[in-house]
mmCIF file of C-alpha atoms in Angstrom:
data_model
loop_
_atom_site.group_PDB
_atom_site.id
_atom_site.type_symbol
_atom_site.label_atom_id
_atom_site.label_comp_id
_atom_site.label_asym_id
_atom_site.label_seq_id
_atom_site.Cartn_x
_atom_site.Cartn_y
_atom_site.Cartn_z
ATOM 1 C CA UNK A 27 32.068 -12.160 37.581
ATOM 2 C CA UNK A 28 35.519 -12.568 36.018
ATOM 3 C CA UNK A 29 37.490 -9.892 34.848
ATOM 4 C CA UNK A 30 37.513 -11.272 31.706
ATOM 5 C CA UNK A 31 33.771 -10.782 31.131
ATOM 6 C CA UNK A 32 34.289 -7.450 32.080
ATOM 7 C CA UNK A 33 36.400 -6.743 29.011
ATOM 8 C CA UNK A 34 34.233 -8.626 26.611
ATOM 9 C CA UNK A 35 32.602 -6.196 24.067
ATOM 10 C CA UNK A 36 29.198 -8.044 24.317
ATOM 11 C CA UNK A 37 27.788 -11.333 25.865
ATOM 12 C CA UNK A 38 24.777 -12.876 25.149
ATOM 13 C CA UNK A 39 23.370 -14.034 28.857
ATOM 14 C CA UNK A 40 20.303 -16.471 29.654
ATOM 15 C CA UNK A 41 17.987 -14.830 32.546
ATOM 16 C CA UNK A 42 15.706 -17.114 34.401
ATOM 17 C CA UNK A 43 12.072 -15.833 32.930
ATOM 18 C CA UNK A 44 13.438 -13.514 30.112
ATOM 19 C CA UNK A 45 15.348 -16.113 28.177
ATOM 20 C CA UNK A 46 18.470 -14.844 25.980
ATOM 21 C CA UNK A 47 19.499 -10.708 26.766
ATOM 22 C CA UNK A 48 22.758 -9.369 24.138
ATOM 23 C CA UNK A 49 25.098 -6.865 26.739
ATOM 24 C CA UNK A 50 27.011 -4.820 24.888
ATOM 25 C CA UNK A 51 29.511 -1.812 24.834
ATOM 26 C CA UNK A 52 28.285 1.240 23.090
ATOM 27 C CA UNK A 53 31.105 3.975 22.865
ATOM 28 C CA UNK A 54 27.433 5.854 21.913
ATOM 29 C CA UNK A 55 25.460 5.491 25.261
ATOM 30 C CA UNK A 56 25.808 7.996 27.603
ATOM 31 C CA UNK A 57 23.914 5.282 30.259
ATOM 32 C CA UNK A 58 22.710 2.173 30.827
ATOM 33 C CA UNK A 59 19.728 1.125 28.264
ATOM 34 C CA UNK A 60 17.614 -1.828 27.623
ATOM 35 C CA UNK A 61 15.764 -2.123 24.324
ATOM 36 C CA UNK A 62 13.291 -4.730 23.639
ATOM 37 C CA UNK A 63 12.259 -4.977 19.518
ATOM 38 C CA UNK A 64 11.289 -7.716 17.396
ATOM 39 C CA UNK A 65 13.411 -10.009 15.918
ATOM 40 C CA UNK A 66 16.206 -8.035 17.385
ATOM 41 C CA UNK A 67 15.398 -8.779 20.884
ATOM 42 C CA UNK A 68 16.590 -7.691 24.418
ATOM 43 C CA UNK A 69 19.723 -5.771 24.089
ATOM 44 C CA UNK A 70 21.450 -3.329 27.137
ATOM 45 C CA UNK A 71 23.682 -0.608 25.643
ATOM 46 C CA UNK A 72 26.552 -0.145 28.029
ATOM 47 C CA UNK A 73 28.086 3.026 28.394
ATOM 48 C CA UNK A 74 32.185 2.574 28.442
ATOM 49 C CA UNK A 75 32.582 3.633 31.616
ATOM 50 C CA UNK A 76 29.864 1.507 33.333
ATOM 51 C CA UNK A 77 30.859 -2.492 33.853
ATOM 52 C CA UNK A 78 29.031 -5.329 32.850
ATOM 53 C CA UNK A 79 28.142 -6.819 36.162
ATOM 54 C CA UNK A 80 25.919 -3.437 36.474
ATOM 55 C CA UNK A 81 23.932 -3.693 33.408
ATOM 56 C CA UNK A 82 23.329 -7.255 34.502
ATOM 57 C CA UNK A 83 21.620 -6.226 37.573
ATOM 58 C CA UNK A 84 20.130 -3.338 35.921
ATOM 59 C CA UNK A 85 17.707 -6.331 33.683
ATOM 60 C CA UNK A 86 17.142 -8.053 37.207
ATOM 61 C CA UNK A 87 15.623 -4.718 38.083
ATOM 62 C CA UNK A 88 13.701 -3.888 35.043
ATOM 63 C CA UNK A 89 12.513 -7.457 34.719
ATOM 64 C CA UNK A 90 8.757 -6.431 34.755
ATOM 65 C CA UNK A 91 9.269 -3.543 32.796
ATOM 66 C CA UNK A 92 11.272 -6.164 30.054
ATOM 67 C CA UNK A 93 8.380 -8.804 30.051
ATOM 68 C CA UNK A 94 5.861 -6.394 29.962
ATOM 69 C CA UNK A 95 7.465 -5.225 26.658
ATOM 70 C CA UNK A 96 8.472 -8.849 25.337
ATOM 71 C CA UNK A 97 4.566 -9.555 24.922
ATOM 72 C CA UNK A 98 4.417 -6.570 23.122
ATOM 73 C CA UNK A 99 7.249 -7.801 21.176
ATOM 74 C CA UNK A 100 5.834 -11.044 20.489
ATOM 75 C CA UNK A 101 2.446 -9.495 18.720
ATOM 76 C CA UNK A 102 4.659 -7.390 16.894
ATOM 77 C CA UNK A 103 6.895 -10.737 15.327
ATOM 78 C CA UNK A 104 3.776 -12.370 14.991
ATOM 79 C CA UNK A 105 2.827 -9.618 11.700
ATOM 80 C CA UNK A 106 6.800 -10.158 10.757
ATOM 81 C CA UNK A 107 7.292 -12.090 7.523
ATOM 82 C CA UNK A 108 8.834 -15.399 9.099
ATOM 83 C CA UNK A 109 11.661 -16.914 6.559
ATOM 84 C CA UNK A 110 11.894 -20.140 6.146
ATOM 85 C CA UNK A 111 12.080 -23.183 3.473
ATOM 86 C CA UNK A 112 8.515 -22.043 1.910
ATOM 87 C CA UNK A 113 9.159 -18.840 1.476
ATOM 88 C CA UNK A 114 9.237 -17.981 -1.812
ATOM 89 C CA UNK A 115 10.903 -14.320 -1.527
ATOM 90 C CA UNK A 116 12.927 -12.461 -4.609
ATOM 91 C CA UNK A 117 14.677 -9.325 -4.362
ATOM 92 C CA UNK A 118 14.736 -7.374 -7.961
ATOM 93 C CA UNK A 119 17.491 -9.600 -9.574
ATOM 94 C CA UNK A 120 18.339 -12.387 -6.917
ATOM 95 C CA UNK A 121 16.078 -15.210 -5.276
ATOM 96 C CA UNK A 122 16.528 -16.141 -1.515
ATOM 97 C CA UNK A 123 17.180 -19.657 -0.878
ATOM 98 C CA UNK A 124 17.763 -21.030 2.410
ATOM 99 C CA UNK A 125 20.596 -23.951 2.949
ATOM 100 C CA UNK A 126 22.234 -25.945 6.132
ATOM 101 C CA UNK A 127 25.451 -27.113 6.297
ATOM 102 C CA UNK A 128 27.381 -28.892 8.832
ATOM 103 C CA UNK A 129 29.061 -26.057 10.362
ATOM 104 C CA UNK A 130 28.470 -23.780 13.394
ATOM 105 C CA UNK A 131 28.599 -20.083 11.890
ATOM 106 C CA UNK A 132 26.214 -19.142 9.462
ATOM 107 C CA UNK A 133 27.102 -17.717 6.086
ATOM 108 C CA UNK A 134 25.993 -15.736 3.210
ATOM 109 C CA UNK A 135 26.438 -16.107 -0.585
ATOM 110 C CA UNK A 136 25.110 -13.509 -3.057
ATOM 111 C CA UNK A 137 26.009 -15.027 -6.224
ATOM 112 C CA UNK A 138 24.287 -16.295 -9.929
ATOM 113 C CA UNK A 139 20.783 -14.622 -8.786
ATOM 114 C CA UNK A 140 20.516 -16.015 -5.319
ATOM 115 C CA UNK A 141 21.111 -15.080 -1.945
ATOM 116 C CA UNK A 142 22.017 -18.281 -0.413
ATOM 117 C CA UNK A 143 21.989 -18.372 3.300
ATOM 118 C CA UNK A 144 23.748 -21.219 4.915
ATOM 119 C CA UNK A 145 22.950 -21.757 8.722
ATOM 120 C CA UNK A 146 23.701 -25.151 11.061
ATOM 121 C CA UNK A 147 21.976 -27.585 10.284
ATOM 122 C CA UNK A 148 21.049 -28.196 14.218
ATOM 123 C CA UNK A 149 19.279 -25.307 13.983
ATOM 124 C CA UNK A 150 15.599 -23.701 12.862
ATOM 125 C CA UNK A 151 15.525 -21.633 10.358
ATOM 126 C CA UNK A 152 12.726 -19.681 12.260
ATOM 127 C CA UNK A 153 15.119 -19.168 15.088
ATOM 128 C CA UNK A 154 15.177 -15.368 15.793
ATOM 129 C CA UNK A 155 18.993 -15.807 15.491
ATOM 130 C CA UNK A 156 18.797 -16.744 12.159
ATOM 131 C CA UNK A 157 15.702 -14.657 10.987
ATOM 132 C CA UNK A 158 18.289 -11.650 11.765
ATOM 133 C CA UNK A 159 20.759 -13.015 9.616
ATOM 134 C CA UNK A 160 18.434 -13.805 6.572
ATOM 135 C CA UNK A 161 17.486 -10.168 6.566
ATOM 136 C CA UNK A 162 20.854 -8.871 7.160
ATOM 137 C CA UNK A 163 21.768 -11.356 3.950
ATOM 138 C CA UNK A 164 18.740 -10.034 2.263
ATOM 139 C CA UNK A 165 20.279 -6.351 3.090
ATOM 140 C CA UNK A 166 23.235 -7.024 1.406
ATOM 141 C CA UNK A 167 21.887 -8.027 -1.897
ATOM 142 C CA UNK A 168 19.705 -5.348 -1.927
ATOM 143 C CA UNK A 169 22.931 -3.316 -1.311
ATOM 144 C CA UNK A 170 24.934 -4.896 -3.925
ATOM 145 C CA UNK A 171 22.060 -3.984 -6.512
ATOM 146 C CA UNK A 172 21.621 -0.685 -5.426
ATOM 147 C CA UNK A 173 25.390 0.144 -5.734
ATOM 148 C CA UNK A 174 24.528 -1.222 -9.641
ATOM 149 C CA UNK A 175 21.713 0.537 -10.310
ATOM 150 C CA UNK A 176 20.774 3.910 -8.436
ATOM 151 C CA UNK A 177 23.985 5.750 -9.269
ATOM 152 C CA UNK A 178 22.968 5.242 -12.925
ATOM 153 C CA UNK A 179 19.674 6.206 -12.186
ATOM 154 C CA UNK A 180 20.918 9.368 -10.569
ATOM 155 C CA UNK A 181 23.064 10.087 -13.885
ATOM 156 C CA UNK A 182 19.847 9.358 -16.091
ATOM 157 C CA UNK A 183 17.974 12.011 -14.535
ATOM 158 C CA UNK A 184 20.759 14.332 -14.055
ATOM 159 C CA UNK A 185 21.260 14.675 -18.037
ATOM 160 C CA UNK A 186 17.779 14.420 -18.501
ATOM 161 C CA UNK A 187 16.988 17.868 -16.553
ATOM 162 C CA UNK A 188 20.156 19.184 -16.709
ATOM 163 C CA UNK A 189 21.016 18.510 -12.889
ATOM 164 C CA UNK A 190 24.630 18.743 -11.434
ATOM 165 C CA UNK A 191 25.601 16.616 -8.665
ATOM 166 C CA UNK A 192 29.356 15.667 -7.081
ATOM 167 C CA UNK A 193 29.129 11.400 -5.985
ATOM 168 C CA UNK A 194 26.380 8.865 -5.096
ATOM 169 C CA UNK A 195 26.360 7.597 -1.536
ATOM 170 C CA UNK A 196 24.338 4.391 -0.942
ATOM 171 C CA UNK A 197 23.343 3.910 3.036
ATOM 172 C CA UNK A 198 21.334 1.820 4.877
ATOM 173 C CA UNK A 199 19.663 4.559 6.883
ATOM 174 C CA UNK A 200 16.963 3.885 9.349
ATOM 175 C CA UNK A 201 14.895 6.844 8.714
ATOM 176 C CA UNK A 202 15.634 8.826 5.616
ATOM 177 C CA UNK A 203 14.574 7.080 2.014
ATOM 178 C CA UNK A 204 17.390 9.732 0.397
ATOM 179 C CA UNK A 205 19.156 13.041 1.423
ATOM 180 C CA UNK A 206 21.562 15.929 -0.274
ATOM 181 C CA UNK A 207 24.487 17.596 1.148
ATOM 182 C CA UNK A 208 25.326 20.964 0.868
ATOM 183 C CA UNK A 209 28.047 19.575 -1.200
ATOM 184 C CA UNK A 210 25.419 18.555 -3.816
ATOM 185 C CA UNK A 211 26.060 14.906 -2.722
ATOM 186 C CA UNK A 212 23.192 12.528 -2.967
ATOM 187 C CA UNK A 213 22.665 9.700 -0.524
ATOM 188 C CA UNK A 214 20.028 6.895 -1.090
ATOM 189 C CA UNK A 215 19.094 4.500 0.808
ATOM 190 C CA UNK A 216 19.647 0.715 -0.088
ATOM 191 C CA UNK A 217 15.959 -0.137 0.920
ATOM 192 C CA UNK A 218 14.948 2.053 -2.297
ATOM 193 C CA UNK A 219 15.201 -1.157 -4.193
ATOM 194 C CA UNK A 220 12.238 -2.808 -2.479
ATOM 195 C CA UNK A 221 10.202 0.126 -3.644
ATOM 196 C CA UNK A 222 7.801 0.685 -7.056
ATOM 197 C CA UNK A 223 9.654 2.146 -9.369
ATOM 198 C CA UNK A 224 7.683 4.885 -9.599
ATOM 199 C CA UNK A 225 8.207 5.777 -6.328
ATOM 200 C CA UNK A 226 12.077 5.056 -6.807
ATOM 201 C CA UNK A 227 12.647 7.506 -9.477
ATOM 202 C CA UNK A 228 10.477 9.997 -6.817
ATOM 203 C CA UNK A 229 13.319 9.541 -4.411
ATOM 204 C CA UNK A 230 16.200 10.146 -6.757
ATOM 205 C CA UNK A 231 14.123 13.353 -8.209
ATOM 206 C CA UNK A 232 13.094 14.600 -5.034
ATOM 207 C CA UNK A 233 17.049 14.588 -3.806
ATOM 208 C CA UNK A 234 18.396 16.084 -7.439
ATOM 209 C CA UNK A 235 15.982 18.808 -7.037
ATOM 210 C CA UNK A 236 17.466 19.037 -3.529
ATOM 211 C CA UNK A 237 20.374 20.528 -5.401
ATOM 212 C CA UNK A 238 18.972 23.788 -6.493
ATOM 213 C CA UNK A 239 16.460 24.071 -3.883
ATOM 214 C CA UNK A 240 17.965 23.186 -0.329
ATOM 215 C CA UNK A 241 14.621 23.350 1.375
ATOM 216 C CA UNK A 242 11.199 22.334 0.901
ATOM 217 C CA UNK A 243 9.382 25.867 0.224
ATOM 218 C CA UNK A 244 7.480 26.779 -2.946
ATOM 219 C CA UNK A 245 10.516 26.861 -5.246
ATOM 220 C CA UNK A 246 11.585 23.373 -4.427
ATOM 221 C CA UNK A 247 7.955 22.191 -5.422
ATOM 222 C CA UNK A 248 7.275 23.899 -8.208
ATOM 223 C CA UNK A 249 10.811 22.183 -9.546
ATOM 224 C CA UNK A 250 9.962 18.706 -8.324
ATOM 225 C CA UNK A 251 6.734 19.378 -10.231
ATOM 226 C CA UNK A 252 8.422 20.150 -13.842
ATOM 227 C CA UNK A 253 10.528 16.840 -13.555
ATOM 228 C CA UNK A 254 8.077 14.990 -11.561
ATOM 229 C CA UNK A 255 4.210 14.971 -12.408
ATOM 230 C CA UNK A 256 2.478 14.327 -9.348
ATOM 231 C CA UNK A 257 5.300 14.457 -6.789
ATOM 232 C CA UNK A 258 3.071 15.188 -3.676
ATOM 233 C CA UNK A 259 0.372 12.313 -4.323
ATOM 234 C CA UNK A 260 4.241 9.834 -4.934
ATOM 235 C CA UNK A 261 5.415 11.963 -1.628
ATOM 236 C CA UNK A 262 2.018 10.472 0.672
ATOM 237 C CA UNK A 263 2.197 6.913 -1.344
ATOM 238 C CA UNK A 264 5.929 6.914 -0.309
ATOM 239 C CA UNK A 265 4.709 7.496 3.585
ATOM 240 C CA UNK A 266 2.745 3.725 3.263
ATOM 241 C CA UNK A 267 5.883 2.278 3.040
ATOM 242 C CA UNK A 268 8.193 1.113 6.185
ATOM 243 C CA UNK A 269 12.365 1.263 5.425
ATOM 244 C CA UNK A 270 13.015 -1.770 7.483
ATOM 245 C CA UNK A 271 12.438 -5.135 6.028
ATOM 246 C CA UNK A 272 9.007 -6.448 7.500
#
């Protein structure tokens, strides 16, 4: 192995049996990992300290443990929407539409109500490679229109009950639909736009509340309940609903 692989950031490798595995460096890991999701794929998190050539021989010696989980995986992509030139999929305000082009890279467009994807034209659209980008495309948009919408949402409540807040933060966290600092700062999450909106406003009305009430006792309820009719049965209808896009 080269040196020059061994200061590469990431490679993507093909193993005999496992098919395509993403190394990469991870100033986060504290040791060698292998993760195995759908869509996603096999990645190894490499710790800075540790080379490449190790976490190479590390998935030669977890290469029952990584099959054993890719037929997991598989079952799992086989309930994942699949994107492709039927799909007829819409955001709030823009329409996904899938294009090739002659080109290697693949590109992204968010413009005049559509989220145009561009991949090679070589290529499948249903390649996992390119189901990643679509959703990371479709990410965006819904990024872009939560930047436009929830801070005025936030705002509209806020006068409404008389709420103070300090800025709007929109995130694309994995596990959290909102949150509020200390600070009074309110973060949503991008992936509110794919909810109800009923369940939306929830979110933003749960979080201002969140500014009086730091915790989730009695107090914090009983507010939620004055601005929010109903917040516990929106709280468990909020629970059916992954943050991911599925």
């Amino acid at each position: 192995m080269s040196s020059s692989f061994l200061r590469l950031t990431s490679v993507n490798l093909h193993i005999d049996g496992i098919g395509k595995v993403l190394i990469e460096r991870s100033d986060k890991a504290k040791r060698l990992s292998i993760s195995v999701r759908p869509i996603k794929g096999i990645r190894v998190a490499v710790p800075p300290h540790i080379s490449f050539e190790k976490a190479e021989q590390l998935i030669y010696t977890k290469s029952d443990w990584i099959k054993e989980h890719q037929a997991r995986m598989k079952q799992q992509e086989a309930r994942v929407t699949m994107y492709d030139g039927n799909t007829d999929f819409k955001t709030r305000n823009h329409t996904l539409r899938l294009l090739t082009h002659a080109q290697y890279t693949m590109r992204c467009v968010i413009e005049n109500g559509y989220i145009n994807v561009f991949y090679p034209a070589y290529k499948d659209a249903r390649d996992n490679d390119v189901q990643k980008f679509i959703r990371k495309s479709i990410e965006e948009a819904y990024r872009k229109e939560a930047k436009a919408y929830l801070p005025e949402r936030v705002k509209f409540f806020a006068d409404k009950f008389g709420f103070d807040y300090q800025n709007v933060f929109i995130k694309n966290a994995k596990s959290r639909w909102g949150s509020c600092s200390h600070t009074n700062n309110i973060n949503l999450n991008l992936h509110l736009m794919r909810l109800p909106d009923s369940l939306c406003d929830y979110v933003i009305l749960h979080e201002l509340a969140h500014t009086i009430e730091k915790n989730h006792g009695p107090g914090f309820w009983s507010l939620l309940d004055k601005v929010c009719p109903n917040s516990k049965v929106l709280d468990q209808k909020l629970k059916a609903y992954r943050i991911s896009i599925y």
